[in-house]
PDB file of C-alpha atoms in Angstrom:
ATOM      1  CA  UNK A 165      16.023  13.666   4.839  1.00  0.00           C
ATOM      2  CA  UNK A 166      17.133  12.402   8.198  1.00  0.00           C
ATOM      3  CA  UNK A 167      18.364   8.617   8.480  1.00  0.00           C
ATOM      4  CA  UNK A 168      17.386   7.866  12.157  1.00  0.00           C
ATOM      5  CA  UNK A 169      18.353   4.033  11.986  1.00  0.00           C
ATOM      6  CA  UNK A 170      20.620   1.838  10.001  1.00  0.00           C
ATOM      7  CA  UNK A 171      21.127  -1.617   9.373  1.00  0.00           C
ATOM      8  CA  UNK A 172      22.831  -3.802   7.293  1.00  0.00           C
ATOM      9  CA  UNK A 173      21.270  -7.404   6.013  1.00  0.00           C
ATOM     10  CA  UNK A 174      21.507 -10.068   2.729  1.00  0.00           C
ATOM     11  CA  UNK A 175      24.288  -7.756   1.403  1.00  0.00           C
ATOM     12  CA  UNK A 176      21.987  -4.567   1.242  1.00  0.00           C
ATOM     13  CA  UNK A 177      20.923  -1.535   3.417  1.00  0.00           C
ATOM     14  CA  UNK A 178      17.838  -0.718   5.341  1.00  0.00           C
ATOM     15  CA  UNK A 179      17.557   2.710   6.393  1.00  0.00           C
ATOM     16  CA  UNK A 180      14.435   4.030   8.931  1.00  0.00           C
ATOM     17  CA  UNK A 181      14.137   8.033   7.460  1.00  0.00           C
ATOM     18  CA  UNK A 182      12.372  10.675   8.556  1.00  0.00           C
ATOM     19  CA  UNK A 183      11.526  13.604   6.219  1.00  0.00           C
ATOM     20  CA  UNK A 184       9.239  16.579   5.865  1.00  0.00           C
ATOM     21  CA  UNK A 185       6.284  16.203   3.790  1.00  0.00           C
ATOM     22  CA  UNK A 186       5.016  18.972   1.320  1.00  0.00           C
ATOM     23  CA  UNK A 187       1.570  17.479   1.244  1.00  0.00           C
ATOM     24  CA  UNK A 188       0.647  16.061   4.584  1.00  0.00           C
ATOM     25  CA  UNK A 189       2.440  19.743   6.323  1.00  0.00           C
ATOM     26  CA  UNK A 190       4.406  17.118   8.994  1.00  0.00           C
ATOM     27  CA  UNK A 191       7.364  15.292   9.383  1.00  0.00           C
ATOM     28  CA  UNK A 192       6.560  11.701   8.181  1.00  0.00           C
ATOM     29  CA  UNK A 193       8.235   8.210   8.756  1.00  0.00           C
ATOM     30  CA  UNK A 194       9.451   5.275   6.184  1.00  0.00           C
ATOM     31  CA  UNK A 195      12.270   2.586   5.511  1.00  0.00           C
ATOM     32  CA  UNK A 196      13.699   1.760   2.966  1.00  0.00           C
ATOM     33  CA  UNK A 197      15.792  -1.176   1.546  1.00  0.00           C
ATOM     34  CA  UNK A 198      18.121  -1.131  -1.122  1.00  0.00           C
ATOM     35  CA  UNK A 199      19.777  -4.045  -2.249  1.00  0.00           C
ATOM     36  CA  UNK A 200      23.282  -4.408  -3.599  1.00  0.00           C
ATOM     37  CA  UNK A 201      24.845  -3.121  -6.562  1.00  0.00           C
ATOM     38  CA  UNK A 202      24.949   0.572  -8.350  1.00  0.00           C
ATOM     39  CA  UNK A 203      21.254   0.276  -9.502  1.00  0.00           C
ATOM     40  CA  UNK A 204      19.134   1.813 -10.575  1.00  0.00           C
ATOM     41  CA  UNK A 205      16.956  -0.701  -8.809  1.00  0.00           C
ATOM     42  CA  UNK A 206      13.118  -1.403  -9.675  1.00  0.00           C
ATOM     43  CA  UNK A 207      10.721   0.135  -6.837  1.00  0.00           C
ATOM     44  CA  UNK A 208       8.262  -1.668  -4.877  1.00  0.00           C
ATOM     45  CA  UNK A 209       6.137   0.597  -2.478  1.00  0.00           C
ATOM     46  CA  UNK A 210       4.501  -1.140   0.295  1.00  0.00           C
ATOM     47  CA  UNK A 211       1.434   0.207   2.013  1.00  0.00           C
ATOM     48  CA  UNK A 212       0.366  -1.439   5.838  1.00  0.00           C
ATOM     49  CA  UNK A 213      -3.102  -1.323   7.430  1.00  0.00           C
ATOM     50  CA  UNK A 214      -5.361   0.420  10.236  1.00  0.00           C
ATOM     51  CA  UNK A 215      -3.023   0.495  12.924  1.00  0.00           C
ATOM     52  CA  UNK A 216       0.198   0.033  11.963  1.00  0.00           C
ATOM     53  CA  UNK A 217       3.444   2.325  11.186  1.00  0.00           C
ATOM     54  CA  UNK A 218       5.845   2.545   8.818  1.00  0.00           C
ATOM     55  CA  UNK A 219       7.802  -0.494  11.424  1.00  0.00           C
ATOM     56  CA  UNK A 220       5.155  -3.032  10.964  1.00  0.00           C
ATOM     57  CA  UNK A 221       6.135  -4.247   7.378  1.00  0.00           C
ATOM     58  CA  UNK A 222       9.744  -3.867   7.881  1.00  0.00           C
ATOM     59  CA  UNK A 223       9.705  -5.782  10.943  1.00  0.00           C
ATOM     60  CA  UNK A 224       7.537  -8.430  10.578  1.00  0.00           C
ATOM     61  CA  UNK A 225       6.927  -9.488   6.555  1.00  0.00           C
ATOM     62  CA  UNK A 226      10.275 -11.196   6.546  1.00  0.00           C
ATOM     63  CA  UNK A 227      10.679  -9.513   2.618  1.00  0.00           C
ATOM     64  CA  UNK A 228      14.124  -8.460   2.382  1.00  0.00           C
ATOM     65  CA  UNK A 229      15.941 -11.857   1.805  1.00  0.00           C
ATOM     66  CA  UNK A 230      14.060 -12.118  -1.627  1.00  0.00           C
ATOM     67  CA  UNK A 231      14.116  -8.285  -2.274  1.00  0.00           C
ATOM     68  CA  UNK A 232      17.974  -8.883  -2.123  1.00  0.00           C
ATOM     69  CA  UNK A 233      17.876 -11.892  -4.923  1.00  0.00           C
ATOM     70  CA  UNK A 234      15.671 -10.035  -6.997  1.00  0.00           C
ATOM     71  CA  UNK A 235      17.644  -6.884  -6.737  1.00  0.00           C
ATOM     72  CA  UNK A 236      14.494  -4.875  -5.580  1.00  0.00           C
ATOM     73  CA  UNK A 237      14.118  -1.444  -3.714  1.00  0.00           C
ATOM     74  CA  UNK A 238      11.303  -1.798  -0.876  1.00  0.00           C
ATOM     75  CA  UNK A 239       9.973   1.180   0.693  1.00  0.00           C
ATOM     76  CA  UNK A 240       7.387   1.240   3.312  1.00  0.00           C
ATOM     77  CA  UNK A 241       5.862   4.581   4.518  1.00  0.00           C
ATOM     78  CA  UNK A 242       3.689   5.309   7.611  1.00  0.00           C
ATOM     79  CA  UNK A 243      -0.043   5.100   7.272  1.00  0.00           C
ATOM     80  CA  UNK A 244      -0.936   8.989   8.085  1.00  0.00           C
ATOM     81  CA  UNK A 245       0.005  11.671   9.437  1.00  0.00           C
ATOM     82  CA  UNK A 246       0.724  11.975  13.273  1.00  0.00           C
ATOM     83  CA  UNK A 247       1.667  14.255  15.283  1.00  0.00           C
ATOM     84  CA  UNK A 248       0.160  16.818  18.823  1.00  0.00           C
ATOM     85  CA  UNK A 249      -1.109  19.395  15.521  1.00  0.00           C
ATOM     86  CA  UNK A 250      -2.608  16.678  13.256  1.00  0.00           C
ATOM     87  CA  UNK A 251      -6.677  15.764  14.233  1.00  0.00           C
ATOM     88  CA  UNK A 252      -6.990  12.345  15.164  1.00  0.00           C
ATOM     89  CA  UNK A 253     -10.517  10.372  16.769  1.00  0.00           C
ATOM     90  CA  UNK A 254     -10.656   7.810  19.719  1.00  0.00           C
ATOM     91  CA  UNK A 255     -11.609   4.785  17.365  1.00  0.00           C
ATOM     92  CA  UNK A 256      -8.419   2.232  15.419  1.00  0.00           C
ATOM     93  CA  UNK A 257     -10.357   2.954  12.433  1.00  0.00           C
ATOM     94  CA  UNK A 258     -10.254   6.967  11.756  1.00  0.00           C
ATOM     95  CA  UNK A 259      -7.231   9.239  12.235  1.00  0.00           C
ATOM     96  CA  UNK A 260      -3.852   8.795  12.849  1.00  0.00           C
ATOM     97  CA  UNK A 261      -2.367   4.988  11.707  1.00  0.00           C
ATOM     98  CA  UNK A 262      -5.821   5.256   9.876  1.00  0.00           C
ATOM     99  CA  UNK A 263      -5.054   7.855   6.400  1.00  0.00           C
ATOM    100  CA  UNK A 264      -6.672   5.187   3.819  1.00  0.00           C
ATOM    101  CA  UNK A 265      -4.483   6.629   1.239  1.00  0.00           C
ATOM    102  CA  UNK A 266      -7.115   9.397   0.486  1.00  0.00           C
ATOM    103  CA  UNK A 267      -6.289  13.743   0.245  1.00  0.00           C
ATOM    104  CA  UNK A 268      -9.008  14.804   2.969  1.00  0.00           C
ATOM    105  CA  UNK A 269     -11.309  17.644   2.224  1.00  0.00           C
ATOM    106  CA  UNK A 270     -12.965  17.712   5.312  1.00  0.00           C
ATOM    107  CA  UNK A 271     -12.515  19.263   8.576  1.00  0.00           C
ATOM    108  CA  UNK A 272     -10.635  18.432  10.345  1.00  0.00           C
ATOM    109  CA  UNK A 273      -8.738  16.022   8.160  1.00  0.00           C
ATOM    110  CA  UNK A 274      -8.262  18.077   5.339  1.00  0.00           C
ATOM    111  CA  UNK A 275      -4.966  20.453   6.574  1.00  0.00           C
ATOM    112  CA  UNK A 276      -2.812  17.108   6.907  1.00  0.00           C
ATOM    113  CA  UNK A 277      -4.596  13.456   5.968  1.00  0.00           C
ATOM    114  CA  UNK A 278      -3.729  14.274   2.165  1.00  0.00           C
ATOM    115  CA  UNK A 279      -1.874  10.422   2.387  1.00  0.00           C
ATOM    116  CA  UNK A 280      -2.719   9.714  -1.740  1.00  0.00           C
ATOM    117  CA  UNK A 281      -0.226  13.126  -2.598  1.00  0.00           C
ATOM    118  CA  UNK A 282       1.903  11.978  -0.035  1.00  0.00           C
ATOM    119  CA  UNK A 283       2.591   8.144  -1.281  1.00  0.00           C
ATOM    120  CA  UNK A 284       2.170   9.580  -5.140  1.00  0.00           C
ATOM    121  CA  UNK A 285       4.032  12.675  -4.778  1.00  0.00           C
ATOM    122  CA  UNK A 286       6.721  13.157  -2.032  1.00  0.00           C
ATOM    123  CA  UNK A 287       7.629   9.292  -1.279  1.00  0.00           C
ATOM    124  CA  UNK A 288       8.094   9.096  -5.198  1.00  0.00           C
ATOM    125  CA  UNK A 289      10.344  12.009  -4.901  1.00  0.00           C
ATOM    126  CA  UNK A 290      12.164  11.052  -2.163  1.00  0.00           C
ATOM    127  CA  UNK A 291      12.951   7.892  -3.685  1.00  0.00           C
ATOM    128  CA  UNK A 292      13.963   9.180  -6.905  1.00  0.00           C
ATOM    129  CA  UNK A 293      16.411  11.545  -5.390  1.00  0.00           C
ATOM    130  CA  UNK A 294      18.280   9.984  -2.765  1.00  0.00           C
ATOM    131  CA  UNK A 295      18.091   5.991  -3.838  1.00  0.00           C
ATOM    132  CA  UNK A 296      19.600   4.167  -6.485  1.00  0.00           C
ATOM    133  CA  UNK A 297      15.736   3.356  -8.007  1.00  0.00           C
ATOM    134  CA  UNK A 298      14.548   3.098 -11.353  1.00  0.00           C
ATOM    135  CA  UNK A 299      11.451   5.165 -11.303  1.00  0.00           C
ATOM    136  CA  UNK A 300       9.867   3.770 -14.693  1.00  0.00           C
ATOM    137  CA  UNK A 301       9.900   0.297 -12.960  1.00  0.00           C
ATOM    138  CA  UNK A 302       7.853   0.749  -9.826  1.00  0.00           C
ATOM    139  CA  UNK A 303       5.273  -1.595  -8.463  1.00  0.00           C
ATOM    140  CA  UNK A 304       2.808  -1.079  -5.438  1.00  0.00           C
ATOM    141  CA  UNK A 305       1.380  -3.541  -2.755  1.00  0.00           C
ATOM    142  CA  UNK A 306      -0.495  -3.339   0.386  1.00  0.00           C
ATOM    143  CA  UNK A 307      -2.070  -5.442   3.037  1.00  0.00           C
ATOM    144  CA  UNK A 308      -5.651  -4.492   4.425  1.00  0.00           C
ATOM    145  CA  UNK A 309      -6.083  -1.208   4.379  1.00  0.00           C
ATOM    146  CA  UNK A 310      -2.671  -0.840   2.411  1.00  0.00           C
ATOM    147  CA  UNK A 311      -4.355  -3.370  -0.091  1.00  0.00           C
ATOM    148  CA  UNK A 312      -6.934  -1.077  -0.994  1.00  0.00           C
ATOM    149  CA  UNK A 313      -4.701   1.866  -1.406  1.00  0.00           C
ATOM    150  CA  UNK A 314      -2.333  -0.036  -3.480  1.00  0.00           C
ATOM    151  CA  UNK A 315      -5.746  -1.353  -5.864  1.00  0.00           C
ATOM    152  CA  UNK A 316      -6.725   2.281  -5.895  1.00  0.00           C
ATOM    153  CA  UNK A 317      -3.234   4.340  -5.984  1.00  0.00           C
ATOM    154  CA  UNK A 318      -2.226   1.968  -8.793  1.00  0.00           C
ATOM    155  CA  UNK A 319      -5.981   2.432 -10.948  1.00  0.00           C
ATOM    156  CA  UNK A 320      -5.606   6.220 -10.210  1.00  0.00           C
ATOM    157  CA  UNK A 321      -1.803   6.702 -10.832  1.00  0.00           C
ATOM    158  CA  UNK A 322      -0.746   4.054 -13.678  1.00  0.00           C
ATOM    159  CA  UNK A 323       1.747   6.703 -14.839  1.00  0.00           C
ATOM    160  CA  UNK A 324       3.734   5.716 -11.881  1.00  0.00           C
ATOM    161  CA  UNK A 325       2.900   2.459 -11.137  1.00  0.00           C
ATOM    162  CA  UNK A 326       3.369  -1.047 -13.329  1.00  0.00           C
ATOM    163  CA  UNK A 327       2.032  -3.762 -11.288  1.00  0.00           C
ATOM    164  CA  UNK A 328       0.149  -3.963  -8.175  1.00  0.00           C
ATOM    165  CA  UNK A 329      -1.040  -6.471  -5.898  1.00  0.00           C
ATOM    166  CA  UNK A 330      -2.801  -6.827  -2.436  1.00  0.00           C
ATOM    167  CA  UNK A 331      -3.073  -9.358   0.725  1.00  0.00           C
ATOM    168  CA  UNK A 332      -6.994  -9.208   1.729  1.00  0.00           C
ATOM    169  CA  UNK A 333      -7.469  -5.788   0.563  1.00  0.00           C
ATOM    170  CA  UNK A 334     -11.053  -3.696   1.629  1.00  0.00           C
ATOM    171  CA  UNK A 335     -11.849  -4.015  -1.761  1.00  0.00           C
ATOM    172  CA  UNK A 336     -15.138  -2.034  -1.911  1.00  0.00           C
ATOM    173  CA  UNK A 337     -15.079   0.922   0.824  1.00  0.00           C
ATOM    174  CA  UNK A 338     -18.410   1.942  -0.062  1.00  0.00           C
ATOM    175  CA  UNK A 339     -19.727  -1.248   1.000  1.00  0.00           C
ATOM    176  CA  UNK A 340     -18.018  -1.966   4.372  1.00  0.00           C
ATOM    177  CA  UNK A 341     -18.013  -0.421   7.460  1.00  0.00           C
ATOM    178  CA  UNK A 342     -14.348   0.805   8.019  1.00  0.00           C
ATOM    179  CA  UNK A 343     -14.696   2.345   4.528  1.00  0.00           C
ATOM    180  CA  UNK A 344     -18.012   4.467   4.909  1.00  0.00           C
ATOM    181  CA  UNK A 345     -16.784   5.291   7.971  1.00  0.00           C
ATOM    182  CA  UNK A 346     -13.547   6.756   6.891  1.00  0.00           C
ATOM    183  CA  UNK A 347     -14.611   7.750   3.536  1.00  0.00           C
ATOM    184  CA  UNK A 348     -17.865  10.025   5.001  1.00  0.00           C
ATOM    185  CA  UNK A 349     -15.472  11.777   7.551  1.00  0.00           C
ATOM    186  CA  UNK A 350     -12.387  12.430   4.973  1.00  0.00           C
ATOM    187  CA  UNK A 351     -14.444  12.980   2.125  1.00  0.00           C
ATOM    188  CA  UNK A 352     -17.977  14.056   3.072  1.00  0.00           C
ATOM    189  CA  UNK A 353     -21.567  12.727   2.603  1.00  0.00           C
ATOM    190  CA  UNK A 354     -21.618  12.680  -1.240  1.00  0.00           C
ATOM    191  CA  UNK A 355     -20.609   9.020  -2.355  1.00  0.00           C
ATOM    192  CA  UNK A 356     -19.884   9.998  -5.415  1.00  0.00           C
ATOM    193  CA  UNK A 357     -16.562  11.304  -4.220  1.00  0.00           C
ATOM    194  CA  UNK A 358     -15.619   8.031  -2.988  1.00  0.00           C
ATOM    195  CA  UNK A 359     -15.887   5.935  -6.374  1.00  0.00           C
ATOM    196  CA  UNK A 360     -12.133   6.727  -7.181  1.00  0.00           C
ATOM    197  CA  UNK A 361     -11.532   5.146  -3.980  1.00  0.00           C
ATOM    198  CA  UNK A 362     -13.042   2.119  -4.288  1.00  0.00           C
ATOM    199  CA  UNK A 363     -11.214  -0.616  -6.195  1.00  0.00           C
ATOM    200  CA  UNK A 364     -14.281  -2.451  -6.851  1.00  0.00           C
ATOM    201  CA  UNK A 365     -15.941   0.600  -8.888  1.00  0.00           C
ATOM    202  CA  UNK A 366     -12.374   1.418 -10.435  1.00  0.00           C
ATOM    203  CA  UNK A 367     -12.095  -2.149 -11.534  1.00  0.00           C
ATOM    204  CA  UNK A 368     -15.525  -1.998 -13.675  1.00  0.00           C
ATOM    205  CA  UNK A 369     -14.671   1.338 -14.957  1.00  0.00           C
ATOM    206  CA  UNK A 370     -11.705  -0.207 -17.160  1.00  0.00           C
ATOM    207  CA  UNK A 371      -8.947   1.444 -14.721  1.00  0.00           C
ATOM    208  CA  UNK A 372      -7.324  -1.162 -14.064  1.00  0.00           C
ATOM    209  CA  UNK A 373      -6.590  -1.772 -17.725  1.00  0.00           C
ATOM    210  CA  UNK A 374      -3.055  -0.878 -17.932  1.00  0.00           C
ATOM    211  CA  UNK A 375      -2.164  -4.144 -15.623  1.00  0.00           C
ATOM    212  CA  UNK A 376      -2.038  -7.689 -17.436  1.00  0.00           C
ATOM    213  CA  UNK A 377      -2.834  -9.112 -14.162  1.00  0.00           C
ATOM    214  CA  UNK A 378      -3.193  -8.180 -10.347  1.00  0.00           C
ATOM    215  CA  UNK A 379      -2.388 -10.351  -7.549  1.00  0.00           C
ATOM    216  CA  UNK A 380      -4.567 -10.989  -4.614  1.00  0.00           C
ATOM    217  CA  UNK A 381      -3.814 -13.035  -1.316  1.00  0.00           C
ATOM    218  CA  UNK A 382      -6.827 -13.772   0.857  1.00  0.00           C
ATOM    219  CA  UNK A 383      -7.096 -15.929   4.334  1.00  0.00           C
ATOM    220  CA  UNK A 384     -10.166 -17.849   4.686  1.00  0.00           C
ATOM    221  CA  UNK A 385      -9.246 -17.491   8.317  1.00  0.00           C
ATOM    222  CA  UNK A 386      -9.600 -13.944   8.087  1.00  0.00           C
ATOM    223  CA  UNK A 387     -11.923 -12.678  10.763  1.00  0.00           C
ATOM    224  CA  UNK A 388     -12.557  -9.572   8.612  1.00  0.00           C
ATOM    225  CA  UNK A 389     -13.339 -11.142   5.278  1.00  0.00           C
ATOM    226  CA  UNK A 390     -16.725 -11.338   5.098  1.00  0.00           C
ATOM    227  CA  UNK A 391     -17.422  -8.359   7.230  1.00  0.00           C
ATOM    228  CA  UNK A 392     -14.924  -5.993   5.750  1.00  0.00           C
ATOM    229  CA  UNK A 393     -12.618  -6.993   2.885  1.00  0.00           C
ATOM    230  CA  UNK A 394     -15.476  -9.014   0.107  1.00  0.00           C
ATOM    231  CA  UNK A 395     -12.668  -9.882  -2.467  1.00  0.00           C
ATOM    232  CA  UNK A 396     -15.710 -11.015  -4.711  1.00  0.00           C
ATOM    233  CA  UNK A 397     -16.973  -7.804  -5.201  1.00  0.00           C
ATOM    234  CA  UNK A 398     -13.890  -7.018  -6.662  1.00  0.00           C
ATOM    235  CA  UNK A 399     -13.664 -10.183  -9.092  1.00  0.00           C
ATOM    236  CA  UNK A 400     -17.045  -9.666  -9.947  1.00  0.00           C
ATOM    237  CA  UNK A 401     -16.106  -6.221 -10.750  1.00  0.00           C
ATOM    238  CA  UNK A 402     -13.221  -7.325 -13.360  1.00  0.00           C
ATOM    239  CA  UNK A 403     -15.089 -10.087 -14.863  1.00  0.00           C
ATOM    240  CA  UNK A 404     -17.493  -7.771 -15.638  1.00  0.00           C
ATOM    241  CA  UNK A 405     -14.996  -6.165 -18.004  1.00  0.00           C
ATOM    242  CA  UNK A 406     -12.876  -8.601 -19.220  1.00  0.00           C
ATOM    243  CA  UNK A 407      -9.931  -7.873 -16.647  1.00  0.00           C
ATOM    244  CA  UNK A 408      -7.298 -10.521 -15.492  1.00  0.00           C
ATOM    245  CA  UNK A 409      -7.076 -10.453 -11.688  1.00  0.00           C
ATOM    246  CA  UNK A 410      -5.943 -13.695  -9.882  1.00  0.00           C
ATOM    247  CA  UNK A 411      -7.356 -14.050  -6.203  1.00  0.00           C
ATOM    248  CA  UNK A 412      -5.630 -16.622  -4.388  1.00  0.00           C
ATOM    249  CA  UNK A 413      -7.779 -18.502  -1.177  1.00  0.00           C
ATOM    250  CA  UNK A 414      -5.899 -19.931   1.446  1.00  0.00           C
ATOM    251  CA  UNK A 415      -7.721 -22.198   4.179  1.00  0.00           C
ATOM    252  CA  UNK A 416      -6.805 -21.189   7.530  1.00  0.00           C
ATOM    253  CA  UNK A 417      -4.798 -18.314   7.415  1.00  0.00           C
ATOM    254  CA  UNK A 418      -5.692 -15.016   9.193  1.00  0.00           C
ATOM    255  CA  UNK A 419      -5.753 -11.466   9.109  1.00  0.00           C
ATOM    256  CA  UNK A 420      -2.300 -11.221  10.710  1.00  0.00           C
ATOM    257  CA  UNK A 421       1.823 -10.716   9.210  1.00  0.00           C
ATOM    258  CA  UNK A 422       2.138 -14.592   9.372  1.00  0.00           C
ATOM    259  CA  UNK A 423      -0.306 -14.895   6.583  1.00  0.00           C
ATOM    260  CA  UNK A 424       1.726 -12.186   5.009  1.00  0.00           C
ATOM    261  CA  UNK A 425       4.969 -13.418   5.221  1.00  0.00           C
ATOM    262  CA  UNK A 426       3.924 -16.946   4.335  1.00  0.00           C
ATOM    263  CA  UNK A 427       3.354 -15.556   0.331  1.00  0.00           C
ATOM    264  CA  UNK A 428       5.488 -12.438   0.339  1.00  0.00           C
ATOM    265  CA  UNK A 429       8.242 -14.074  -1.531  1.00  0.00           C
ATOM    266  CA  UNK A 430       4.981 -14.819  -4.357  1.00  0.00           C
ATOM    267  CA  UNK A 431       4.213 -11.363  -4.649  1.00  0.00           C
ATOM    268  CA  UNK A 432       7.762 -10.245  -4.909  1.00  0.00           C
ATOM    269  CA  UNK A 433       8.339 -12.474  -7.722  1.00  0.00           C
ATOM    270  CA  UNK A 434       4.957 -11.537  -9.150  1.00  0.00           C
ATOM    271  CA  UNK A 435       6.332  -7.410  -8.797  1.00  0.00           C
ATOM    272  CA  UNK A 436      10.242  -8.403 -10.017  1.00  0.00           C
ATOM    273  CA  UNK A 437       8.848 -10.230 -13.179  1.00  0.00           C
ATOM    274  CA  UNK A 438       6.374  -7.803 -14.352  1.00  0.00           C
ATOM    275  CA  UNK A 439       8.919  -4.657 -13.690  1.00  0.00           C
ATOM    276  CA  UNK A 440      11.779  -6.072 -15.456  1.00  0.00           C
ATOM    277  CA  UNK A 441      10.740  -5.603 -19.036  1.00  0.00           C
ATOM    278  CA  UNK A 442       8.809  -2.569 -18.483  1.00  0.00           C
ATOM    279  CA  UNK A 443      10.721   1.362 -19.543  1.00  0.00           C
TER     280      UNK A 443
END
């Protein structure tokens, strides 16, 4: 693990680290901050959207002020692979900055867009050996494209994960654009491969069982809403089976980090109170 940048802020250190990855074959990008005190800390894992690095979060959410009160780890990885060896396409939407937090079996994805191993697997490990983090309390979120890999990670891994929210996640892949496109080319032509990567079908499975509640944030402002992210499939999805999920509307706000930062501090608190009693 290579610390490439280092600052100190609220009493507690965030550290830009670069590392080599065991699943994705590449060297791959994150930050991480880690408040004050011996620890161990709880662990909340951040996933961004089409587009952005493992800088946008850290940057631009405005988090770490209340990650210091609450005595919370963040960590925020890149959003695929990159690199002149790893396949990439012309469109925002496929490639690198575009993993959707799937293992790729398809050429030519498949040799390095395995981004679900990655965040599950090495990240975990990472954390667990070189931060003061309590890796029985650790809580996943995500904005966008983030948001569904958090929804999904979290429904497919609750061995590692104890609460789990989302800011206008693409809550049904199979039913939007950006998701059949991605999920045909990582995954292939047969849908039924993409049902564990669809919250919406996860949720009326009963996999999101393990969570009392989840958290979601969604702009009405949000050019992508209706188009893209349909947070009512999802709700429909978990009322179907009896499953608590809270959506929260907001008039006006967009797509963009100022919607984010204006409830990060929520979903924080939501994260800090539902890892503290957990073991």
């Amino acid at each position: 693990m290579e610390v490439t940048a280092h600052h100190r802020l609220f009493g507690g250190d965030l550290k830009f680290v670069r590392h080599d990855s065991a699943a994705t074959g590449t060297s791959m990008a994150l930050s991480v901050f880690t408040p004050k005190g011996e620890g161990p800390h709880p662990v909340l894992v951040w996933l961004s959207g089409l587009t952005c690095t493992a800088n946008n979060f850290t940057e631009k959410a405005g988090a770490y002020k209340k990650a210091a009160e609450l005595g919370m780890i963040i960590v925020a990885p890149d959003t695929s692979p990159r690199g002149d060896g790893v396949a990439n396409d012309d469109g925002y939407d496929l490639g690198q900055g575009a993993g959707f937090y799937v293992d790729a079996t398809e050429a030519p994805w498949g040799p390095h867009f395995q981004m679900e191993s990655y965040v599950t697997k090495d990240v975990l490990a990472l954390i667990s050996e070189h931060f003061p983090a309590d890796m029985t309390r650790v809580g996943i979120s995500g904005h966008s494209m983030g948001g569904h890999g958090a929804l999904t990670l979290a429904m497919n891994h609750p061995h590692h994960f104890k609460s789990v929210s989302a800011f206008a996640p693409i809550a049904s892949p199979l039913n939007c654009p950006w998701g059949q496109k991605a999920l045909s080319a990582y995954l292939g032509d047969d849908q039924s491969a993409w049902q564990r990567h669809d919250a919406a079908a996860l949720m009326a499975q009963g996999k999101a069982a393990p969570f009392d509640d989840i958290l979601i944030d969604q702009g009405l402002g949000d050019q992508f809403l209706e188009s893209q992210l349909k947070p009512h499939l999802v709700e429909a999805a978990a009322a179907s089976v009896g499953q608590k999920i809270t959506v929260r509307r907001h008039v006006g706000y967009d797509h963009s980090y100022y919607f984010i930062t204006s409830f990060i501090d929520d979903h924080l608190a939501f994260h800090a109170a539902r890892l503290k009693s957990r073991i």
